[in-house]
mmCIF file with all atom_site columns, C-alpha atoms in Angstrom:
data_model
loop_
_atom_site.group_PDB
_atom_site.id
_atom_site.type_symbol
_atom_site.label_atom_id
_atom_site.label_alt_id
_atom_site.label_comp_id
_atom_site.label_asym_id
_atom_site.label_entity_id
_atom_site.label_seq_id
_atom_site.pdbx_PDB_ins_code
_atom_site.Cartn_x
_atom_site.Cartn_y
_atom_site.Cartn_z
_atom_site.occupancy
_atom_site.B_iso_or_equiv
_atom_site.pdbx_formal_charge
_atom_site.auth_seq_id
_atom_site.auth_comp_id
_atom_site.auth_asym_id
_atom_site.auth_atom_id
_atom_site.pdbx_PDB_model_num
ATOM 1   C CA . UNK A 1 1   ? 113.667 200.168 44.574 1.00 48.00 ? 1   UNK A CA 1
ATOM 2   C CA . UNK A 1 2   ? 111.168 199.619 41.557 1.00 54.00 ? 2   UNK A CA 1
ATOM 3   C CA . UNK A 1 3   ? 109.619 202.928 40.099 1.00 60.00 ? 3   UNK A CA 1
ATOM 4   C CA . UNK A 1 4   ? 106.097 203.661 41.790 1.00 73.00 ? 4   UNK A CA 1
ATOM 5   C CA . UNK A 1 5   ? 103.781 205.655 40.123 1.00 73.00 ? 5   UNK A CA 1
ATOM 6   C CA . UNK A 1 6   ? 103.713 208.666 42.401 1.00 89.00 ? 6   UNK A CA 1
ATOM 7   C CA . UNK A 1 7   ? 106.020 210.197 44.816 1.00 95.00 ? 7   UNK A CA 1
ATOM 8   C CA . UNK A 1 8   ? 106.283 209.647 48.650 1.00 97.00 ? 8   UNK A CA 1
ATOM 9   C CA . UNK A 1 9   ? 107.043 212.121 50.626 1.00 98.00 ? 9   UNK A CA 1
ATOM 10  C CA . UNK A 1 10  ? 107.191 212.488 54.596 1.00 98.00 ? 10  UNK A CA 1
ATOM 11  C CA . UNK A 1 11  ? 105.985 215.537 56.530 1.00 98.00 ? 11  UNK A CA 1
ATOM 12  C CA . UNK A 1 12  ? 106.861 215.724 60.831 1.00 98.00 ? 12  UNK A CA 1
ATOM 13  C CA . UNK A 1 13  ? 107.640 218.454 63.035 1.00 98.00 ? 13  UNK A CA 1
ATOM 14  C CA . UNK A 1 14  ? 109.730 216.747 65.767 1.00 98.00 ? 14  UNK A CA 1
ATOM 15  C CA . UNK A 1 15  ? 110.934 218.169 69.106 1.00 98.00 ? 15  UNK A CA 1
ATOM 16  C CA . UNK A 1 16  ? 114.254 218.352 70.364 1.00 97.00 ? 16  UNK A CA 1
ATOM 17  C CA . UNK A 1 17  ? 114.717 214.940 71.004 1.00 97.00 ? 17  UNK A CA 1
ATOM 18  C CA . UNK A 1 18  ? 112.622 213.172 68.253 1.00 98.00 ? 18  UNK A CA 1
ATOM 19  C CA . UNK A 1 19  ? 109.269 213.125 69.506 1.00 98.00 ? 19  UNK A CA 1
ATOM 20  C CA . UNK A 1 20  ? 106.244 213.817 67.873 1.00 97.00 ? 20  UNK A CA 1
ATOM 21  C CA . UNK A 1 21  ? 103.738 213.880 70.722 1.00 96.00 ? 21  UNK A CA 1
ATOM 22  C CA . UNK A 1 22  ? 103.559 213.320 74.418 1.00 96.00 ? 22  UNK A CA 1
ATOM 23  C CA . UNK A 1 23  ? 103.395 209.694 75.918 1.00 95.00 ? 23  UNK A CA 1
ATOM 24  C CA . UNK A 1 24  ? 99.704  210.051 75.578 1.00 94.00 ? 24  UNK A CA 1
ATOM 25  C CA . UNK A 1 25  ? 99.629  211.067 72.322 1.00 92.00 ? 25  UNK A CA 1
ATOM 26  C CA . UNK A 1 26  ? 99.174  214.126 72.278 1.00 93.00 ? 26  UNK A CA 1
ATOM 27  C CA . UNK A 1 27  ? 101.098 216.742 70.011 1.00 94.00 ? 27  UNK A CA 1
ATOM 28  C CA . UNK A 1 28  ? 102.041 220.120 72.557 1.00 95.00 ? 28  UNK A CA 1
ATOM 29  C CA . UNK A 1 29  ? 101.235 223.398 71.503 1.00 95.00 ? 29  UNK A CA 1
ATOM 30  C CA . UNK A 1 30  ? 104.685 223.943 71.691 1.00 96.00 ? 30  UNK A CA 1
ATOM 31  C CA . UNK A 1 31  ? 105.304 221.872 68.221 1.00 97.00 ? 31  UNK A CA 1
ATOM 32  C CA . UNK A 1 32  ? 102.644 224.053 66.536 1.00 96.00 ? 32  UNK A CA 1
ATOM 33  C CA . UNK A 1 33  ? 104.902 226.713 64.925 1.00 97.00 ? 33  UNK A CA 1
ATOM 34  C CA . UNK A 1 34  ? 103.172 229.074 62.608 1.00 97.00 ? 34  UNK A CA 1
ATOM 35  C CA . UNK A 1 35  ? 106.074 228.864 60.081 1.00 97.00 ? 35  UNK A CA 1
ATOM 36  C CA . UNK A 1 36  ? 106.072 225.006 60.055 1.00 97.00 ? 36  UNK A CA 1
ATOM 37  C CA . UNK A 1 37  ? 101.867 224.755 60.439 1.00 95.00 ? 37  UNK A CA 1
ATOM 38  C CA . UNK A 1 38  ? 102.070 227.123 57.062 1.00 95.00 ? 38  UNK A CA 1
ATOM 39  C CA . UNK A 1 39  ? 104.782 225.236 55.079 1.00 97.00 ? 39  UNK A CA 1
ATOM 40  C CA . UNK A 1 40  ? 103.005 221.856 55.781 1.00 96.00 ? 40  UNK A CA 1
ATOM 41  C CA . UNK A 1 41  ? 99.175  222.741 54.957 1.00 94.00 ? 41  UNK A CA 1
ATOM 42  C CA . UNK A 1 42  ? 100.635 224.327 51.987 1.00 94.00 ? 42  UNK A CA 1
ATOM 43  C CA . UNK A 1 43  ? 102.400 221.529 51.111 1.00 95.00 ? 43  UNK A CA 1
ATOM 44  C CA . UNK A 1 44  ? 99.525  218.984 51.368 1.00 95.00 ? 44  UNK A CA 1
ATOM 45  C CA . UNK A 1 45  ? 97.823  221.716 49.402 1.00 93.00 ? 45  UNK A CA 1
ATOM 46  C CA . UNK A 1 46  ? 100.188 219.884 46.142 1.00 93.00 ? 46  UNK A CA 1
ATOM 47  C CA . UNK A 1 47  ? 99.311  216.352 47.648 1.00 95.00 ? 47  UNK A CA 1
ATOM 48  C CA . UNK A 1 48  ? 97.727  213.450 45.366 1.00 95.00 ? 48  UNK A CA 1
ATOM 49  C CA . UNK A 1 49  ? 96.711  211.593 48.761 1.00 95.00 ? 49  UNK A CA 1
ATOM 50  C CA . UNK A 1 50  ? 97.652  211.570 52.413 1.00 96.00 ? 50  UNK A CA 1
ATOM 51  C CA . UNK A 1 51  ? 98.754  208.914 54.764 1.00 96.00 ? 51  UNK A CA 1
ATOM 52  C CA . UNK A 1 52  ? 98.400  208.365 58.257 1.00 96.00 ? 52  UNK A CA 1
ATOM 53  C CA . UNK A 1 53  ? 97.143  206.230 61.142 1.00 93.00 ? 53  UNK A CA 1
ATOM 54  C CA . UNK A 1 54  ? 93.685  206.414 62.374 1.00 83.00 ? 54  UNK A CA 1
ATOM 55  C CA . UNK A 1 55  ? 94.337  209.210 64.550 1.00 75.00 ? 55  UNK A CA 1
ATOM 56  C CA . UNK A 1 56  ? 96.494  211.082 62.880 1.00 74.00 ? 56  UNK A CA 1
ATOM 57  C CA . UNK A 1 57  ? 95.214  213.752 61.227 1.00 68.00 ? 57  UNK A CA 1
ATOM 58  C CA . UNK A 1 58  ? 95.502  217.378 59.910 1.00 71.00 ? 58  UNK A CA 1
ATOM 59  C CA . UNK A 1 59  ? 93.224  220.162 61.392 1.00 72.00 ? 59  UNK A CA 1
ATOM 60  C CA . UNK A 1 60  ? 93.367  223.204 58.415 1.00 77.00 ? 60  UNK A CA 1
ATOM 61  C CA . UNK A 1 61  ? 89.986  223.933 56.589 1.00 80.00 ? 61  UNK A CA 1
ATOM 62  C CA . UNK A 1 62  ? 91.028  221.942 53.208 1.00 83.00 ? 62  UNK A CA 1
ATOM 63  C CA . UNK A 1 63  ? 91.141  218.596 55.601 1.00 87.00 ? 63  UNK A CA 1
ATOM 64  C CA . UNK A 1 64  ? 87.658  217.506 54.333 1.00 86.00 ? 64  UNK A CA 1
ATOM 65  C CA . UNK A 1 65  ? 88.661  217.745 50.418 1.00 88.00 ? 65  UNK A CA 1
ATOM 66  C CA . UNK A 1 66  ? 91.703  215.996 50.290 1.00 93.00 ? 66  UNK A CA 1
ATOM 67  C CA . UNK A 1 67  ? 92.174  212.298 49.852 1.00 95.00 ? 67  UNK A CA 1
ATOM 68  C CA . UNK A 1 68  ? 93.619  209.959 52.204 1.00 95.00 ? 68  UNK A CA 1
ATOM 69  C CA . UNK A 1 69  ? 94.613  206.333 52.788 1.00 96.00 ? 69  UNK A CA 1
ATOM 70  C CA . UNK A 1 70  ? 94.374  205.670 56.396 1.00 96.00 ? 70  UNK A CA 1
ATOM 71  C CA . UNK A 1 71  ? 96.117  202.652 57.763 1.00 97.00 ? 71  UNK A CA 1
ATOM 72  C CA . UNK A 1 72  ? 94.402  200.232 60.183 1.00 96.00 ? 72  UNK A CA 1
ATOM 73  C CA . UNK A 1 73  ? 94.642  196.757 61.286 1.00 94.00 ? 73  UNK A CA 1
ATOM 74  C CA . UNK A 1 74  ? 90.745  196.697 61.544 1.00 94.00 ? 74  UNK A CA 1
ATOM 75  C CA . UNK A 1 75  ? 90.744  195.350 58.327 1.00 96.00 ? 75  UNK A CA 1
ATOM 76  C CA . UNK A 1 76  ? 91.871  192.416 56.559 1.00 97.00 ? 76  UNK A CA 1
ATOM 77  C CA . UNK A 1 77  ? 93.588  194.584 52.771 1.00 98.00 ? 77  UNK A CA 1
ATOM 78  C CA . UNK A 1 78  ? 91.461  197.271 51.604 1.00 98.00 ? 78  UNK A CA 1
ATOM 79  C CA . UNK A 1 79  ? 87.829  199.347 52.255 1.00 97.00 ? 79  UNK A CA 1
ATOM 80  C CA . UNK A 1 80  ? 86.149  202.539 51.703 1.00 96.00 ? 80  UNK A CA 1
ATOM 81  C CA . UNK A 1 81  ? 85.574  204.712 54.881 1.00 94.00 ? 81  UNK A CA 1
ATOM 82  C CA . UNK A 1 82  ? 82.428  204.583 55.610 1.00 92.00 ? 82  UNK A CA 1
ATOM 83  C CA . UNK A 1 83  ? 82.120  208.167 56.630 1.00 90.00 ? 83  UNK A CA 1
ATOM 84  C CA . UNK A 1 84  ? 84.424  209.633 54.291 1.00 91.00 ? 84  UNK A CA 1
ATOM 85  C CA . UNK A 1 85  ? 84.116  208.784 50.797 1.00 93.00 ? 85  UNK A CA 1
ATOM 86  C CA . UNK A 1 86  ? 87.399  210.587 49.785 1.00 94.00 ? 86  UNK A CA 1
ATOM 87  C CA . UNK A 1 87  ? 89.417  207.752 52.507 1.00 95.00 ? 87  UNK A CA 1
ATOM 88  C CA . UNK A 1 88  ? 90.003  204.177 52.102 1.00 97.00 ? 88  UNK A CA 1
ATOM 89  C CA . UNK A 1 89  ? 91.187  202.274 54.899 1.00 97.00 ? 89  UNK A CA 1
ATOM 90  C CA . UNK A 1 90  ? 94.774  200.155 54.346 1.00 97.00 ? 90  UNK A CA 1
ATOM 91  C CA . UNK A 1 91  ? 95.881  196.969 55.722 1.00 97.00 ? 91  UNK A CA 1
ATOM 92  C CA . UNK A 1 92  ? 99.614  196.765 54.452 1.00 97.00 ? 92  UNK A CA 1
ATOM 93  C CA . UNK A 1 93  ? 99.193  193.009 55.394 1.00 97.00 ? 93  UNK A CA 1
ATOM 94  C CA . UNK A 1 94  ? 96.820  192.704 53.118 1.00 97.00 ? 94  UNK A CA 1
ATOM 95  C CA . UNK A 1 95  ? 96.995  194.769 50.507 1.00 97.00 ? 95  UNK A CA 1
ATOM 96  C CA . UNK A 1 96  ? 99.620  196.948 48.188 1.00 95.00 ? 96  UNK A CA 1
ATOM 97  C CA . UNK A 1 97  ? 100.184 200.314 47.848 1.00 95.00 ? 97  UNK A CA 1
ATOM 98  C CA . UNK A 1 98  ? 99.638  200.927 44.674 1.00 94.00 ? 98  UNK A CA 1
ATOM 99  C CA . UNK A 1 99  ? 96.050  199.003 45.057 1.00 95.00 ? 99  UNK A CA 1
ATOM 100 C CA . UNK A 1 100 ? 95.297  201.773 48.102 1.00 95.00 ? 100 UNK A CA 1
ATOM 101 C CA . UNK A 1 101 ? 96.683  204.658 45.575 1.00 95.00 ? 101 UNK A CA 1
ATOM 102 C CA . UNK A 1 102 ? 94.076  202.638 42.849 1.00 94.00 ? 102 UNK A CA 1
ATOM 103 C CA . UNK A 1 103 ? 90.835  202.562 45.048 1.00 95.00 ? 103 UNK A CA 1
ATOM 104 C CA . UNK A 1 104 ? 91.479  205.994 45.856 1.00 94.00 ? 104 UNK A CA 1
ATOM 105 C CA . UNK A 1 105 ? 91.384  206.842 41.975 1.00 92.00 ? 105 UNK A CA 1
ATOM 106 C CA . UNK A 1 106 ? 95.449  206.899 41.449 1.00 89.00 ? 106 UNK A CA 1
ATOM 107 C CA . UNK A 1 107 ? 95.091  210.565 42.001 1.00 90.00 ? 107 UNK A CA 1
ATOM 108 C CA . UNK A 1 108 ? 97.818  212.908 40.514 1.00 91.00 ? 108 UNK A CA 1
ATOM 109 C CA . UNK A 1 109 ? 100.363 214.536 42.808 1.00 92.00 ? 109 UNK A CA 1
ATOM 110 C CA . UNK A 1 110 ? 102.897 213.054 45.865 1.00 96.00 ? 110 UNK A CA 1
ATOM 111 C CA . UNK A 1 111 ? 101.757 211.019 48.401 1.00 97.00 ? 111 UNK A CA 1
ATOM 112 C CA . UNK A 1 112 ? 102.149 212.860 52.167 1.00 97.00 ? 112 UNK A CA 1
ATOM 113 C CA . UNK A 1 113 ? 103.218 210.311 55.212 1.00 97.00 ? 113 UNK A CA 1
ATOM 114 C CA . UNK A 1 114 ? 102.124 212.543 58.159 1.00 96.00 ? 114 UNK A CA 1
ATOM 115 C CA . UNK A 1 115 ? 102.255 210.263 60.838 1.00 94.00 ? 115 UNK A CA 1
ATOM 116 C CA . UNK A 1 116 ? 102.418 208.419 63.600 1.00 94.00 ? 116 UNK A CA 1
ATOM 117 C CA . UNK A 1 117 ? 105.299 206.580 64.514 1.00 96.00 ? 117 UNK A CA 1
ATOM 118 C CA . UNK A 1 118 ? 104.523 203.266 63.160 1.00 96.00 ? 118 UNK A CA 1
ATOM 119 C CA . UNK A 1 119 ? 103.321 204.831 59.790 1.00 97.00 ? 119 UNK A CA 1
ATOM 120 C CA . UNK A 1 120 ? 106.700 207.408 59.441 1.00 98.00 ? 120 UNK A CA 1
ATOM 121 C CA . UNK A 1 121 ? 108.657 203.837 59.826 1.00 97.00 ? 121 UNK A CA 1
ATOM 122 C CA . UNK A 1 122 ? 106.419 201.921 57.466 1.00 97.00 ? 122 UNK A CA 1
ATOM 123 C CA . UNK A 1 123 ? 107.000 203.907 54.991 1.00 97.00 ? 123 UNK A CA 1
ATOM 124 C CA . UNK A 1 124 ? 110.958 203.909 55.431 1.00 96.00 ? 124 UNK A CA 1
ATOM 125 C CA . UNK A 1 125 ? 111.009 200.928 54.677 1.00 94.00 ? 125 UNK A CA 1
ATOM 126 C CA . UNK A 1 126 ? 108.722 201.313 51.408 1.00 95.00 ? 126 UNK A CA 1
ATOM 127 C CA . UNK A 1 127 ? 111.076 204.185 50.688 1.00 95.00 ? 127 UNK A CA 1
ATOM 128 C CA . UNK A 1 128 ? 110.613 208.462 50.832 1.00 97.00 ? 128 UNK A CA 1
ATOM 129 C CA . UNK A 1 129 ? 111.745 210.266 47.810 1.00 96.00 ? 129 UNK A CA 1
ATOM 130 C CA . UNK A 1 130 ? 111.695 213.114 50.230 1.00 98.00 ? 130 UNK A CA 1
ATOM 131 C CA . UNK A 1 131 ? 110.964 213.540 54.399 1.00 98.00 ? 131 UNK A CA 1
ATOM 132 C CA . UNK A 1 132 ? 110.782 217.371 55.117 1.00 98.00 ? 132 UNK A CA 1
ATOM 133 C CA . UNK A 1 133 ? 111.924 217.468 58.933 1.00 98.00 ? 133 UNK A CA 1
ATOM 134 C CA . UNK A 1 134 ? 111.180 220.184 60.969 1.00 98.00 ? 134 UNK A CA 1
ATOM 135 C CA . UNK A 1 135 ? 112.768 220.767 64.360 1.00 98.00 ? 135 UNK A CA 1
ATOM 136 C CA . UNK A 1 136 ? 111.409 222.829 67.551 1.00 98.00 ? 136 UNK A CA 1
ATOM 137 C CA . UNK A 1 137 ? 115.224 223.065 68.887 1.00 97.00 ? 137 UNK A CA 1
ATOM 138 C CA . UNK A 1 138 ? 113.398 224.599 72.231 1.00 97.00 ? 138 UNK A CA 1
ATOM 139 C CA . UNK A 1 139 ? 111.559 221.407 72.970 1.00 97.00 ? 139 UNK A CA 1
ATOM 140 C CA . UNK A 1 140 ? 111.770 218.477 74.809 1.00 97.00 ? 140 UNK A CA 1
ATOM 141 C CA . UNK A 1 141 ? 109.368 215.499 74.980 1.00 97.00 ? 141 UNK A CA 1
ATOM 142 C CA . UNK A 1 142 ? 111.465 212.882 77.278 1.00 96.00 ? 142 UNK A CA 1
ATOM 143 C CA . UNK A 1 143 ? 109.317 209.385 77.233 1.00 96.00 ? 143 UNK A CA 1
ATOM 144 C CA . UNK A 1 144 ? 107.166 210.749 74.231 1.00 97.00 ? 144 UNK A CA 1
ATOM 145 C CA . UNK A 1 145 ? 106.019 209.244 71.096 1.00 97.00 ? 145 UNK A CA 1
ATOM 146 C CA . UNK A 1 146 ? 109.121 209.519 68.426 1.00 98.00 ? 146 UNK A CA 1
ATOM 147 C CA . UNK A 1 147 ? 109.255 209.633 64.791 1.00 98.00 ? 147 UNK A CA 1
ATOM 148 C CA . UNK A 1 148 ? 110.170 206.839 63.954 1.00 98.00 ? 148 UNK A CA 1
ATOM 149 C CA . UNK A 1 149 ? 110.617 203.264 66.465 1.00 97.00 ? 149 UNK A CA 1
ATOM 150 C CA . UNK A 1 150 ? 114.377 203.742 67.780 1.00 96.00 ? 150 UNK A CA 1
ATOM 151 C CA . UNK A 1 151 ? 114.340 207.076 67.663 1.00 97.00 ? 151 UNK A CA 1
ATOM 152 C CA . UNK A 1 152 ? 115.690 208.513 71.335 1.00 92.00 ? 152 UNK A CA 1
ATOM 153 C CA . UNK A 1 153 ? 118.849 206.320 71.017 1.00 91.00 ? 153 UNK A CA 1
ATOM 154 C CA . UNK A 1 154 ? 119.601 207.317 67.925 1.00 96.00 ? 154 UNK A CA 1
ATOM 155 C CA . UNK A 1 155 ? 118.784 210.674 66.116 1.00 97.00 ? 155 UNK A CA 1
ATOM 156 C CA . UNK A 1 156 ? 115.858 210.680 63.406 1.00 98.00 ? 156 UNK A CA 1
ATOM 157 C CA . UNK A 1 157 ? 118.602 211.858 60.800 1.00 98.00 ? 157 UNK A CA 1
ATOM 158 C CA . UNK A 1 158 ? 120.228 208.320 61.356 1.00 97.00 ? 158 UNK A CA 1
ATOM 159 C CA . UNK A 1 159 ? 117.284 206.560 59.721 1.00 98.00 ? 159 UNK A CA 1
ATOM 160 C CA . UNK A 1 160 ? 116.930 208.752 57.056 1.00 98.00 ? 160 UNK A CA 1
ATOM 161 C CA . UNK A 1 161 ? 120.387 208.223 56.088 1.00 97.00 ? 161 UNK A CA 1
ATOM 162 C CA . UNK A 1 162 ? 120.544 204.551 56.284 1.00 97.00 ? 162 UNK A CA 1
ATOM 163 C CA . UNK A 1 163 ? 117.404 204.838 54.355 1.00 97.00 ? 163 UNK A CA 1
ATOM 164 C CA . UNK A 1 164 ? 119.175 206.106 51.320 1.00 96.00 ? 164 UNK A CA 1
ATOM 165 C CA . UNK A 1 165 ? 118.549 209.904 51.655 1.00 98.00 ? 165 UNK A CA 1
ATOM 166 C CA . UNK A 1 166 ? 120.824 212.768 51.927 1.00 98.00 ? 166 UNK A CA 1
ATOM 167 C CA . UNK A 1 167 ? 120.019 216.535 53.754 1.00 98.00 ? 167 UNK A CA 1
ATOM 168 C CA . UNK A 1 168 ? 119.668 219.377 52.054 1.00 98.00 ? 168 UNK A CA 1
ATOM 169 C CA . UNK A 1 169 ? 119.972 222.647 53.031 1.00 98.00 ? 169 UNK A CA 1
ATOM 170 C CA . UNK A 1 170 ? 119.164 224.067 56.463 1.00 98.00 ? 170 UNK A CA 1
ATOM 171 C CA . UNK A 1 171 ? 116.138 226.681 56.904 1.00 98.00 ? 171 UNK A CA 1
ATOM 172 C CA . UNK A 1 172 ? 115.012 228.475 59.776 1.00 98.00 ? 172 UNK A CA 1
ATOM 173 C CA . UNK A 1 173 ? 111.382 228.524 60.296 1.00 98.00 ? 173 UNK A CA 1
ATOM 174 C CA . UNK A 1 174 ? 111.369 230.289 63.787 1.00 97.00 ? 174 UNK A CA 1
ATOM 175 C CA . UNK A 1 175 ? 114.879 231.871 64.773 1.00 97.00 ? 175 UNK A CA 1
ATOM 176 C CA . UNK A 1 176 ? 113.195 232.829 68.687 1.00 96.00 ? 176 UNK A CA 1
ATOM 177 C CA . UNK A 1 177 ? 111.835 229.073 69.068 1.00 95.00 ? 177 UNK A CA 1
ATOM 178 C CA . UNK A 1 178 ? 114.823 227.567 66.958 1.00 97.00 ? 178 UNK A CA 1
ATOM 179 C CA . UNK A 1 179 ? 112.741 225.795 64.500 1.00 98.00 ? 179 UNK A CA 1
ATOM 180 C CA . UNK A 1 180 ? 114.421 224.537 61.449 1.00 98.00 ? 180 UNK A CA 1
ATOM 181 C CA . UNK A 1 181 ? 113.423 222.563 58.401 1.00 98.00 ? 181 UNK A CA 1
ATOM 182 C CA . UNK A 1 182 ? 115.730 219.884 56.482 1.00 98.00 ? 182 UNK A CA 1
ATOM 183 C CA . UNK A 1 183 ? 114.557 218.339 53.603 1.00 98.00 ? 183 UNK A CA 1
ATOM 184 C CA . UNK A 1 184 ? 115.819 215.139 52.835 1.00 98.00 ? 184 UNK A CA 1
ATOM 185 C CA . UNK A 1 185 ? 116.090 213.599 49.808 1.00 98.00 ? 185 UNK A CA 1
ATOM 186 C CA . UNK A 1 186 ? 116.836 210.143 47.702 1.00 94.00 ? 186 UNK A CA 1
ATOM 187 C CA . UNK A 1 187 ? 120.445 210.316 46.208 1.00 83.00 ? 187 UNK A CA 1
ATOM 188 C CA . UNK A 1 188 ? 119.325 210.017 43.045 1.00 69.00 ? 188 UNK A CA 1
ATOM 189 C CA . UNK A 1 189 ? 116.683 212.506 43.346 1.00 58.00 ? 189 UNK A CA 1
ATOM 190 C CA . UNK A 1 190 ? 118.837 215.183 45.353 1.00 50.00 ? 190 UNK A CA 1
ATOM 191 C CA . UNK A 1 191 ? 118.317 217.643 42.045 1.00 47.00 ? 191 UNK A CA 1
ATOM 192 C CA . UNK A 1 192 ? 114.638 216.999 41.415 1.00 44.00 ? 192 UNK A CA 1
ATOM 193 C CA . UNK A 1 193 ? 112.023 219.877 43.006 1.00 40.00 ? 193 UNK A CA 1
ATOM 194 C CA . UNK A 1 194 ? 108.737 218.523 44.636 1.00 40.00 ? 194 UNK A CA 1
ATOM 195 C CA . UNK A 1 195 ? 107.096 222.447 44.282 1.00 38.00 ? 195 UNK A CA 1
ATOM 196 C CA . UNK A 1 196 ? 106.560 222.731 47.690 1.00 38.00 ? 196 UNK A CA 1
ATOM 197 C CA . UNK A 1 197 ? 109.908 223.758 48.738 1.00 35.00 ? 197 UNK A CA 1
#
């Protein structure tokens, strides 16, 4: 993989069966675990920009200050977001990720990928430097929306391993909720630090 001028890090919390939302695309309150939310929002404070689809977003008070790349098929390549001067719309079929990064002003810090399913899957192919996988072990969402296309029959960890990432130690976020966090890193980057963990 050619070097990039920025790191790519994924952030997600999944149910025990690897889902990020219900079949209707709603993230249930059971996945909103306070310790994970603190980790997630603190990590986004260190990101240069966020990447997500049109229906995925973070909801804390600092959200309007963050730069973001919004993935969409509604444009040919790149376009400024008419409602947000800190956002760029990006169609990966028409422009490179580097072009989208440059359109944001080449911010310093990693690109934080925050969903949904197709976006997480696209960046698997592009290549994560790290993927922060939280799991709510007591939550099941049968028929829900998976973190990656193909999750359900297979676990999210299978896809991360297939794409050259290795798991770090498991952290307990909330024992009562059986909530854990495991950061997966690209093999060549295992000793590196993101400043977020």
